[in-house]
Short mmCIF file of N, CA and C in Angstrom, two decimals:
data_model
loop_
_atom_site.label_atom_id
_atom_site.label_comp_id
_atom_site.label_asym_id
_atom_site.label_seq_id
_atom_site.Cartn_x
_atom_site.Cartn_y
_atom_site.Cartn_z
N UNK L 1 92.69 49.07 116.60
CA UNK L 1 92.39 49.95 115.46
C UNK L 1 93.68 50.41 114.79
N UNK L 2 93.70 50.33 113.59
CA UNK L 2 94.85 51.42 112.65
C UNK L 2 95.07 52.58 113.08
N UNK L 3 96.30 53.08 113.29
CA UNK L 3 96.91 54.08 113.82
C UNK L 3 95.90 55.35 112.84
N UNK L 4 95.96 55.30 111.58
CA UNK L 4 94.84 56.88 111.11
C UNK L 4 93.59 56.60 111.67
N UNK L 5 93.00 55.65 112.25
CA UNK L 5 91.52 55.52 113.41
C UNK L 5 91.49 56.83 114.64
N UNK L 6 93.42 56.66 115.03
CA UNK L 6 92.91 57.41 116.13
C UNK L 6 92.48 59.21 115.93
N UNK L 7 91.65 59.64 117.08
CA UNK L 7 91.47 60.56 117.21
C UNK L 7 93.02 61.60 117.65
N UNK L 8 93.11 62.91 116.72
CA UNK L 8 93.95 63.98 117.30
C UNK L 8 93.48 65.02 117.94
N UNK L 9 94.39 65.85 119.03
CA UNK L 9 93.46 67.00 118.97
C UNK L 9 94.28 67.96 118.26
N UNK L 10 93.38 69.61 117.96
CA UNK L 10 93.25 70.23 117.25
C UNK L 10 94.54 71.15 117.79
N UNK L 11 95.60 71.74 117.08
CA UNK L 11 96.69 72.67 117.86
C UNK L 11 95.34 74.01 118.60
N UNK L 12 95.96 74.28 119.48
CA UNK L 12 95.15 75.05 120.65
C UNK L 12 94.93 76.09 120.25
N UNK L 13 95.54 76.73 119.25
CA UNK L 13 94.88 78.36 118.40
C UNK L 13 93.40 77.62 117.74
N UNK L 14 93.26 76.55 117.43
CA UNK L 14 91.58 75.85 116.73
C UNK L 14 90.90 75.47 117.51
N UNK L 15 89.54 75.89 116.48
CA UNK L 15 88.41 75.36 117.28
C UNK L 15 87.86 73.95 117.17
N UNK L 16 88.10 73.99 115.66
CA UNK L 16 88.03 72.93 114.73
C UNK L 16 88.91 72.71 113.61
N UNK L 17 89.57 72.02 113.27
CA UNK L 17 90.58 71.75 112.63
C UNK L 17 90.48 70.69 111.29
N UNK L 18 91.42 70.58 110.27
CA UNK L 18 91.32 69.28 109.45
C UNK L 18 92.62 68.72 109.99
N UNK L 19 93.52 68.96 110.71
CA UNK L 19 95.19 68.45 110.79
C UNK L 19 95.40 68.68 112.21
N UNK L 20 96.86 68.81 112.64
CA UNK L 20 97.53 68.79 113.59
C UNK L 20 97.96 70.21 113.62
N UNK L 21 98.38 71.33 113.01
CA UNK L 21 98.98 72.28 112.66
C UNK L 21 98.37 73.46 113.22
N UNK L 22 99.27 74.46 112.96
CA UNK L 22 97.68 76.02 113.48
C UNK L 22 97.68 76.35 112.28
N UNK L 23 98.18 75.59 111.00
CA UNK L 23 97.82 75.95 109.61
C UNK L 23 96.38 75.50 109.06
N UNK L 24 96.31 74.23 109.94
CA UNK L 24 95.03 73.55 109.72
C UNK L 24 93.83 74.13 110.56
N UNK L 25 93.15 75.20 110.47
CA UNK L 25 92.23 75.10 111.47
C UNK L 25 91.07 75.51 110.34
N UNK L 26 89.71 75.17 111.02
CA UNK L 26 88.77 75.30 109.86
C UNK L 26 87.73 76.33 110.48
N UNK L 27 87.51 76.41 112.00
CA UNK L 27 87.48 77.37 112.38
C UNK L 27 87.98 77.79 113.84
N UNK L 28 88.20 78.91 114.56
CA UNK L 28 88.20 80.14 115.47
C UNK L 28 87.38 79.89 116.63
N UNK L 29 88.25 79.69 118.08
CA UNK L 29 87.64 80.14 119.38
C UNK L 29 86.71 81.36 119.25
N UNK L 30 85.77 81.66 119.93
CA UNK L 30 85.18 83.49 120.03
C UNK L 30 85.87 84.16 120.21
N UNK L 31 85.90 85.36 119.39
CA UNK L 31 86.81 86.14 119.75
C UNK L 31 87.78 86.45 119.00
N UNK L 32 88.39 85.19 118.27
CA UNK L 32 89.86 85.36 117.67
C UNK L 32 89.53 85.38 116.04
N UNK L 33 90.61 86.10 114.99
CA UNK L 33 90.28 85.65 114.00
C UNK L 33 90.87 84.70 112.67
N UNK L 34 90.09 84.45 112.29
CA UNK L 34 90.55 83.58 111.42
C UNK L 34 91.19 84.01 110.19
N UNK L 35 91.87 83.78 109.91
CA UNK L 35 93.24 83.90 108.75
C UNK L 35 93.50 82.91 107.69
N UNK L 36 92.57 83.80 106.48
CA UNK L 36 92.22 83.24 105.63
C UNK L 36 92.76 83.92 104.14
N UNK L 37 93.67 82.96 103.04
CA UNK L 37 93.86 83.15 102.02
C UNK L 37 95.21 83.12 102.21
N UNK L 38 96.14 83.25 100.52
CA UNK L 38 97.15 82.54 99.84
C UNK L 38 98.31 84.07 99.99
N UNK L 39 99.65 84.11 100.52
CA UNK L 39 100.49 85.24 100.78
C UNK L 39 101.57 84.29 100.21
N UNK L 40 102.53 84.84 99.28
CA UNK L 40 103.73 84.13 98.58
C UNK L 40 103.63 82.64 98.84
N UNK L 41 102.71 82.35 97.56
CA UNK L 41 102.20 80.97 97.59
C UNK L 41 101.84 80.03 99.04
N UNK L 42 102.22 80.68 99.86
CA UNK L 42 101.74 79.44 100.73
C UNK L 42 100.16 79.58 101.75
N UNK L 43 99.09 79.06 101.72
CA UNK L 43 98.10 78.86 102.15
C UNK L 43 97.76 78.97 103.36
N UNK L 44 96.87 80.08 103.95
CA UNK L 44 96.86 80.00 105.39
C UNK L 44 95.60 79.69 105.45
N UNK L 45 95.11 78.94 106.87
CA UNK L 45 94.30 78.93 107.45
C UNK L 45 94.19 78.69 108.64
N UNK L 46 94.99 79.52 109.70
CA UNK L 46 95.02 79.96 111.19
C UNK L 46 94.68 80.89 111.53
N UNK L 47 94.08 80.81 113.53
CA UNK L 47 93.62 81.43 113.98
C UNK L 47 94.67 82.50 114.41
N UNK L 48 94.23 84.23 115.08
CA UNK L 48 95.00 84.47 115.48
C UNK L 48 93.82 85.63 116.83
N UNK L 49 94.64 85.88 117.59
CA UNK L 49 93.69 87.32 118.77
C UNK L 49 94.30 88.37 118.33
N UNK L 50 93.33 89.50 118.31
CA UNK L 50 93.74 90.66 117.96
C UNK L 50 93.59 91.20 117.02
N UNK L 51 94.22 92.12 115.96
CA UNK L 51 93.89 92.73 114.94
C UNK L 51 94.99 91.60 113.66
N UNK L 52 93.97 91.90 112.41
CA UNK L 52 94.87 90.77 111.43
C UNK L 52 96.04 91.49 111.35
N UNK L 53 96.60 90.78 111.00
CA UNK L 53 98.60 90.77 110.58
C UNK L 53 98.95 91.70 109.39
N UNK L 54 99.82 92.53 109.19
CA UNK L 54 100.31 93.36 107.58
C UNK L 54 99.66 92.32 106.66
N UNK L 55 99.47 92.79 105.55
CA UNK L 55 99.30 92.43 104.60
C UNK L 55 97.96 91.38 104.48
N UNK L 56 97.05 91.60 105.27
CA UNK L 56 95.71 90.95 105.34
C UNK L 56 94.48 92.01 105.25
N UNK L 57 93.44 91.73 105.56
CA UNK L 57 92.32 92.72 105.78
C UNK L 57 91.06 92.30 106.09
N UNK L 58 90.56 92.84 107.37
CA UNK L 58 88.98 92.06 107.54
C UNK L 58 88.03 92.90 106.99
N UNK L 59 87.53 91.47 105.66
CA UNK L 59 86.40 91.77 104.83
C UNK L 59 85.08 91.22 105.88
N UNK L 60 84.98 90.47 106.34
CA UNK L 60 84.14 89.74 106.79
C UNK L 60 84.17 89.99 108.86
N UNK L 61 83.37 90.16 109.36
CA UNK L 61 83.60 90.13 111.15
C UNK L 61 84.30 89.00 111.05
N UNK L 62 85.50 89.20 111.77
CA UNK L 62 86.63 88.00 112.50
C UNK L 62 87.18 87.20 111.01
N UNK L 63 87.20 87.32 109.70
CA UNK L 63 87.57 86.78 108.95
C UNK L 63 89.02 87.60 108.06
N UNK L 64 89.89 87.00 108.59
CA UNK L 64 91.09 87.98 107.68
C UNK L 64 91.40 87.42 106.16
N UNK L 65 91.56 88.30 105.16
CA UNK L 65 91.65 87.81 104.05
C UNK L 65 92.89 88.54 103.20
N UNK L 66 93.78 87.72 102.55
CA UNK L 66 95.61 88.20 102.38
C UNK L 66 94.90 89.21 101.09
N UNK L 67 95.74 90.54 101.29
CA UNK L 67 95.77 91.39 100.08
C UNK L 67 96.23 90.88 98.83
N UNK L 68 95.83 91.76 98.13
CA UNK L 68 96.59 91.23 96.17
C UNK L 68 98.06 90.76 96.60
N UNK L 69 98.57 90.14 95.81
CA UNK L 69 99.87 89.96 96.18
C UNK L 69 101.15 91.30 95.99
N UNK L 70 100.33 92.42 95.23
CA UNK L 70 101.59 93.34 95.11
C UNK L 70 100.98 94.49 95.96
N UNK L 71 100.24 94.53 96.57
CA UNK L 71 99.93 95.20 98.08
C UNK L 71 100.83 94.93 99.43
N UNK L 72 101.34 96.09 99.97
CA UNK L 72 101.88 96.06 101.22
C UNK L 72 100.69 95.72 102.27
N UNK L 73 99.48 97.35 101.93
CA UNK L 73 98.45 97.42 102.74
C UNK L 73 97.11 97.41 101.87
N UNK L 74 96.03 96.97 102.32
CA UNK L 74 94.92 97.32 101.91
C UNK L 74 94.01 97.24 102.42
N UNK L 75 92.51 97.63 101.88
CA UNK L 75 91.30 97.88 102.45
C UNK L 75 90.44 97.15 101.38
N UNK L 76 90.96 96.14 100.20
CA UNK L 76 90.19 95.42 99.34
C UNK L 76 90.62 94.36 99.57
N UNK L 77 90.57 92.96 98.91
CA UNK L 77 91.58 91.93 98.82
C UNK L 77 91.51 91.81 97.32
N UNK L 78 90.58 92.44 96.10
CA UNK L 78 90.83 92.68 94.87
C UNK L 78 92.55 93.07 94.34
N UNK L 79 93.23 93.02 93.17
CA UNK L 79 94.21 93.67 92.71
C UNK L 79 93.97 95.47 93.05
N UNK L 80 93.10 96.37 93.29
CA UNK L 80 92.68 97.29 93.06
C UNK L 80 92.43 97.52 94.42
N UNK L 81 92.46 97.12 95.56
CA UNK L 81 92.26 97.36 96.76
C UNK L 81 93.58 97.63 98.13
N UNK L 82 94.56 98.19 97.36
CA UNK L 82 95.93 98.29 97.56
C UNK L 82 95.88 99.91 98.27
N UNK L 83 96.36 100.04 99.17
CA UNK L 83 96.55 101.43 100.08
C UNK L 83 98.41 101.83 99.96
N UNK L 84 98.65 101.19 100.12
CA UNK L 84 100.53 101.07 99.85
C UNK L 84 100.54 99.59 98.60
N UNK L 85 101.69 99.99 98.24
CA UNK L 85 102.15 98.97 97.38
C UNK L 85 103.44 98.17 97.59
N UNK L 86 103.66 96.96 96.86
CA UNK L 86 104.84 96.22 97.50
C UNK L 86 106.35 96.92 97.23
N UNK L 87 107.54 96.63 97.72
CA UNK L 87 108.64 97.30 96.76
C UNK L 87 108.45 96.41 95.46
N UNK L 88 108.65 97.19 94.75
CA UNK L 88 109.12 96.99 92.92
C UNK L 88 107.69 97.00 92.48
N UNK L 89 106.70 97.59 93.02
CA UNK L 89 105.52 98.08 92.52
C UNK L 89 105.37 99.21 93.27
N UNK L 90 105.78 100.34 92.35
CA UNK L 90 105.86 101.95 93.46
C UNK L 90 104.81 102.68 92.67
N UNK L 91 103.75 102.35 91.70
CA UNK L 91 103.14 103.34 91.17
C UNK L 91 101.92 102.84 91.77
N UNK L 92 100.99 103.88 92.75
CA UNK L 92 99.33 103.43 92.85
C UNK L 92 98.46 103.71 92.12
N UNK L 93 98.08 103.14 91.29
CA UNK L 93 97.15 104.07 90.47
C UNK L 93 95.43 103.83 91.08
N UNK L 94 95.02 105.09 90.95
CA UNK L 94 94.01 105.28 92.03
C UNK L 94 92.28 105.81 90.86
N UNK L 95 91.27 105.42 90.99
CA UNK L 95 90.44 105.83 89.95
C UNK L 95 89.92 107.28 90.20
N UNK L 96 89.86 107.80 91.64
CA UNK L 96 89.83 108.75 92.07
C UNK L 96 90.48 109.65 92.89
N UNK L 97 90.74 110.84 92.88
CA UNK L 97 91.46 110.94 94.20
C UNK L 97 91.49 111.37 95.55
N UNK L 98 89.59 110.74 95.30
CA UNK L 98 89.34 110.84 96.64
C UNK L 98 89.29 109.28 97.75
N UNK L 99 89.66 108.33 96.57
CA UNK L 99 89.93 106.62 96.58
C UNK L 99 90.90 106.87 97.98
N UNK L 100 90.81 105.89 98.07
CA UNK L 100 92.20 105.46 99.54
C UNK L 100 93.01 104.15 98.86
N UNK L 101 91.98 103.85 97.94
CA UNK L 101 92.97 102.18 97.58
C UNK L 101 92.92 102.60 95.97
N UNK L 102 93.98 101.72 95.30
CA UNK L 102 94.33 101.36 94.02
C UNK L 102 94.90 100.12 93.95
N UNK L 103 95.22 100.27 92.04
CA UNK L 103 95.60 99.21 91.78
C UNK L 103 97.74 99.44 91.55
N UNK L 104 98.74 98.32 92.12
CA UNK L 104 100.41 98.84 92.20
C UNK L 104 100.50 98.41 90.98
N UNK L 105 101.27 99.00 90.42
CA UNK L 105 101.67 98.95 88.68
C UNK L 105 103.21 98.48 89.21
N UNK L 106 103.33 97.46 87.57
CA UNK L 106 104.47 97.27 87.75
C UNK L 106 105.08 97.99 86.68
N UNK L 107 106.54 98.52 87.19
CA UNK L 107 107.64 99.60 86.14
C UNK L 107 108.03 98.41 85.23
N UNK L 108 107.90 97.23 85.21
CA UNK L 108 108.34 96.12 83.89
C UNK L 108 107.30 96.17 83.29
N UNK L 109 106.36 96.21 83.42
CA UNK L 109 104.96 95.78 82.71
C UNK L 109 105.17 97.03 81.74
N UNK L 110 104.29 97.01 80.57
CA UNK L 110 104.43 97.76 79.59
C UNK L 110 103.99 99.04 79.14
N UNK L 111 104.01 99.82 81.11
CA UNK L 111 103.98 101.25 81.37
C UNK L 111 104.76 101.44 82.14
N UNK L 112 106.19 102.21 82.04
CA UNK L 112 106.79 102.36 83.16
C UNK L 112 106.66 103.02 84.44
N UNK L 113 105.70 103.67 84.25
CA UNK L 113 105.20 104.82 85.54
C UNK L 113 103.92 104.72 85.00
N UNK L 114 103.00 106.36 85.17
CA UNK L 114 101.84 106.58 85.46
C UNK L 114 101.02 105.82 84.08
N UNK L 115 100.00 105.10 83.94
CA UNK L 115 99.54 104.84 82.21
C UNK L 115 99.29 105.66 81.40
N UNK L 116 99.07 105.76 79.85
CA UNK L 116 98.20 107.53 79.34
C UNK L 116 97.01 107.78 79.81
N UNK L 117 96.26 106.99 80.01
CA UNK L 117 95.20 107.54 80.62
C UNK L 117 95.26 107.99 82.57
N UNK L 118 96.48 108.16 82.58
CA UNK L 118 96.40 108.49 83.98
C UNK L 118 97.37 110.13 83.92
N UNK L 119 97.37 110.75 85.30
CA UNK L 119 98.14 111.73 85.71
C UNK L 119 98.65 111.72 87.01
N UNK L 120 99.80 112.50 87.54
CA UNK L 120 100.11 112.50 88.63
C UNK L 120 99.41 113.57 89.46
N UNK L 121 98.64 113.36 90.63
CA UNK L 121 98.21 114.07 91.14
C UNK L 121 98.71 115.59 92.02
N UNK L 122 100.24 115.26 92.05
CA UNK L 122 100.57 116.38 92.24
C UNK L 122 102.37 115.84 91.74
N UNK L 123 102.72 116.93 90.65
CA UNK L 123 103.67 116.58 89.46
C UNK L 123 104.88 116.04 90.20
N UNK L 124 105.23 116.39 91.80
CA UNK L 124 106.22 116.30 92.59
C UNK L 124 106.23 114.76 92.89
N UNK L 125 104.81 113.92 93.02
CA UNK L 125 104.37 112.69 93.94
C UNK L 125 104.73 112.20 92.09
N UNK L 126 105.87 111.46 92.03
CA UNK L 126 106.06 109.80 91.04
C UNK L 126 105.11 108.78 91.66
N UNK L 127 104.90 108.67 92.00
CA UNK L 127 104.50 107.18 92.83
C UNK L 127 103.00 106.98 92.60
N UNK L 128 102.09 108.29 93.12
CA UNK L 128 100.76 108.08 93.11
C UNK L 128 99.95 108.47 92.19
N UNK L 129 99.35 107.75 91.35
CA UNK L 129 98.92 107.94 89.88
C UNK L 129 97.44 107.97 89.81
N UNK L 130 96.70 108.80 89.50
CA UNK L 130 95.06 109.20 89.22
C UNK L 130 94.74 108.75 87.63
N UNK L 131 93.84 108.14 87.10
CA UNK L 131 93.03 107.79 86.34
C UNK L 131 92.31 109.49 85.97
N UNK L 132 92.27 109.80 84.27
CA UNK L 132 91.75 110.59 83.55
C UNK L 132 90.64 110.49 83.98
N UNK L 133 89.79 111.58 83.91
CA UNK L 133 88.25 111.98 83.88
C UNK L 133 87.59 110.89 82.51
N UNK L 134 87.20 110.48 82.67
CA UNK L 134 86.05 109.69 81.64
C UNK L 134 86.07 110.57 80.32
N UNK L 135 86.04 111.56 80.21
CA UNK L 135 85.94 112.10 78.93
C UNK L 135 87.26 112.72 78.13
N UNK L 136 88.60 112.29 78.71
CA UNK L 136 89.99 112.21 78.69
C UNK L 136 90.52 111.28 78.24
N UNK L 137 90.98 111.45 76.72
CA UNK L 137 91.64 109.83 76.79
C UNK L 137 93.09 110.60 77.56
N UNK L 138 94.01 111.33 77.17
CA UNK L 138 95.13 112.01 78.10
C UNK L 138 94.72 113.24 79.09
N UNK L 139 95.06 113.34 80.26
CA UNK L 139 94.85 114.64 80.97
C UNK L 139 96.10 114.58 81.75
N UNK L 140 96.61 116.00 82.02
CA UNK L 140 97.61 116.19 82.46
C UNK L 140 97.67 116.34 83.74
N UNK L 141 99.28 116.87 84.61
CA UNK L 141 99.23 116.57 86.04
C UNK L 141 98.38 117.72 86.67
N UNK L 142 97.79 117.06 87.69
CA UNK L 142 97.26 118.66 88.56
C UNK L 142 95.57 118.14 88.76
N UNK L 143 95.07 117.74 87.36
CA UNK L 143 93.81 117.40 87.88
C UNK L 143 92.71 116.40 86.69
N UNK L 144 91.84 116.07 87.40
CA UNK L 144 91.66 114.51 86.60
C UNK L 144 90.81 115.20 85.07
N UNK L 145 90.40 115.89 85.21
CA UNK L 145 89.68 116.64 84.25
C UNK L 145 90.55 117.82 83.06
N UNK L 146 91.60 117.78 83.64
CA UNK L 146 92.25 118.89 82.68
C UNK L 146 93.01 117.85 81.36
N UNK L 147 92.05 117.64 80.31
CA UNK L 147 92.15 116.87 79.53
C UNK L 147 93.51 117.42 78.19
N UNK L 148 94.53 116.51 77.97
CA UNK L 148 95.56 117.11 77.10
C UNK L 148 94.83 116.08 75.71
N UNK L 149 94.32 115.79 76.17
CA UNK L 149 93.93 114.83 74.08
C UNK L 149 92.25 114.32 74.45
N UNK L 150 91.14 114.49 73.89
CA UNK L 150 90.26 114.11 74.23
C UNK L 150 89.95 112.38 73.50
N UNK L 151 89.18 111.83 73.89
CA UNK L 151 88.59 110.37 73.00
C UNK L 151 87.68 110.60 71.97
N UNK L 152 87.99 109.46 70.80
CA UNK L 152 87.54 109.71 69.98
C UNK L 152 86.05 110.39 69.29
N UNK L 153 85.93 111.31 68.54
CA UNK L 153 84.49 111.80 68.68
C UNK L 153 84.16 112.98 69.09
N UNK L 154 85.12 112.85 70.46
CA UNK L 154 84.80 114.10 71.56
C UNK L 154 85.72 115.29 70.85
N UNK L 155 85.69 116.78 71.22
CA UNK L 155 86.09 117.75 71.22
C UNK L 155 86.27 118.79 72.30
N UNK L 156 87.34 119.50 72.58
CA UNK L 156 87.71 120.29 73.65
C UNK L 156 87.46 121.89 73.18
N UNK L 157 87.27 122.21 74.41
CA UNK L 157 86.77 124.02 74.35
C UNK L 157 87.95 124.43 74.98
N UNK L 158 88.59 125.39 73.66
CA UNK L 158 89.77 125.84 74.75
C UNK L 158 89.42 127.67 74.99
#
């Protein structure tokens, strides 16, 4: 037979595999989990025991899946599911602030810190950025509702 005839086996972190690699596995012994999705371009799909690795998150029982790419930590794998952010993305902007996750802004992108429709939740914290009350197009620091410019239409009671 032609040498690609023969049978390989699977590197020993797989259960089932497409390759030779522990990059290649398609699925997971019991128990262990599988490590799934794309971290500075390169493609995983290995097993591992234990809890997933920084910068992953189990969406799924035993299925790890890589955070946004400008997430340190998270609890989504969305852009918006970010708990810490990477360096050179230090702003979280959060829709609530009772959220645990947001989305990391970048200081190049064409807000350097918090957006207008956002505030700092407490004027001291740069970093962690709250989303205006819905009826805010600007609100200032301190709280999501204390509206400094309302949206169009609307009117403020002072």
């Amino acid at each position: 037979l032609p040498e690609w005839w023969r049978c390989y086996e699977c590197h020993s972190t797989c259960a089932t595999c497409s390759g030779p690699t522990d990059q290649n596995c398609l699925t997971c012994s019991p128990g262990d989990k599988f490590i799934f999705g794309s971290r500075d371009g390169n493609f995983d799909s290995s097993c591992i025991t234990g809890s997933c690795p920084s910068m992953y998150v189990e969406l799924a029982s035993g299925i790890c899946t890589a955070c946004h790419s400008t997430c340190l930590t998270c609890n989504a794998s969305g852009e918006d599911g970010c708990t810490t952010c990477q360096p050179g993305f230090p702003y979280l902007l959060k829709s609530d602030p009772s959220d645990l996750n947001g989305e990391c802004l970048d200081p190049d992108a064409s807000t350097s810190n918090c957006p207008e429709n956002g505030y700092y939740q407490d004027p001291g914290d740069s970093f962690s950025c709250l989303v205006c009350h819905s009826d805010c197009l600007k609100c200032a620091a301190g709280a999501q509702n204390n509206c400094t410019e309302c949206k169009p239409g609307d009117f403020a009671i002072v």
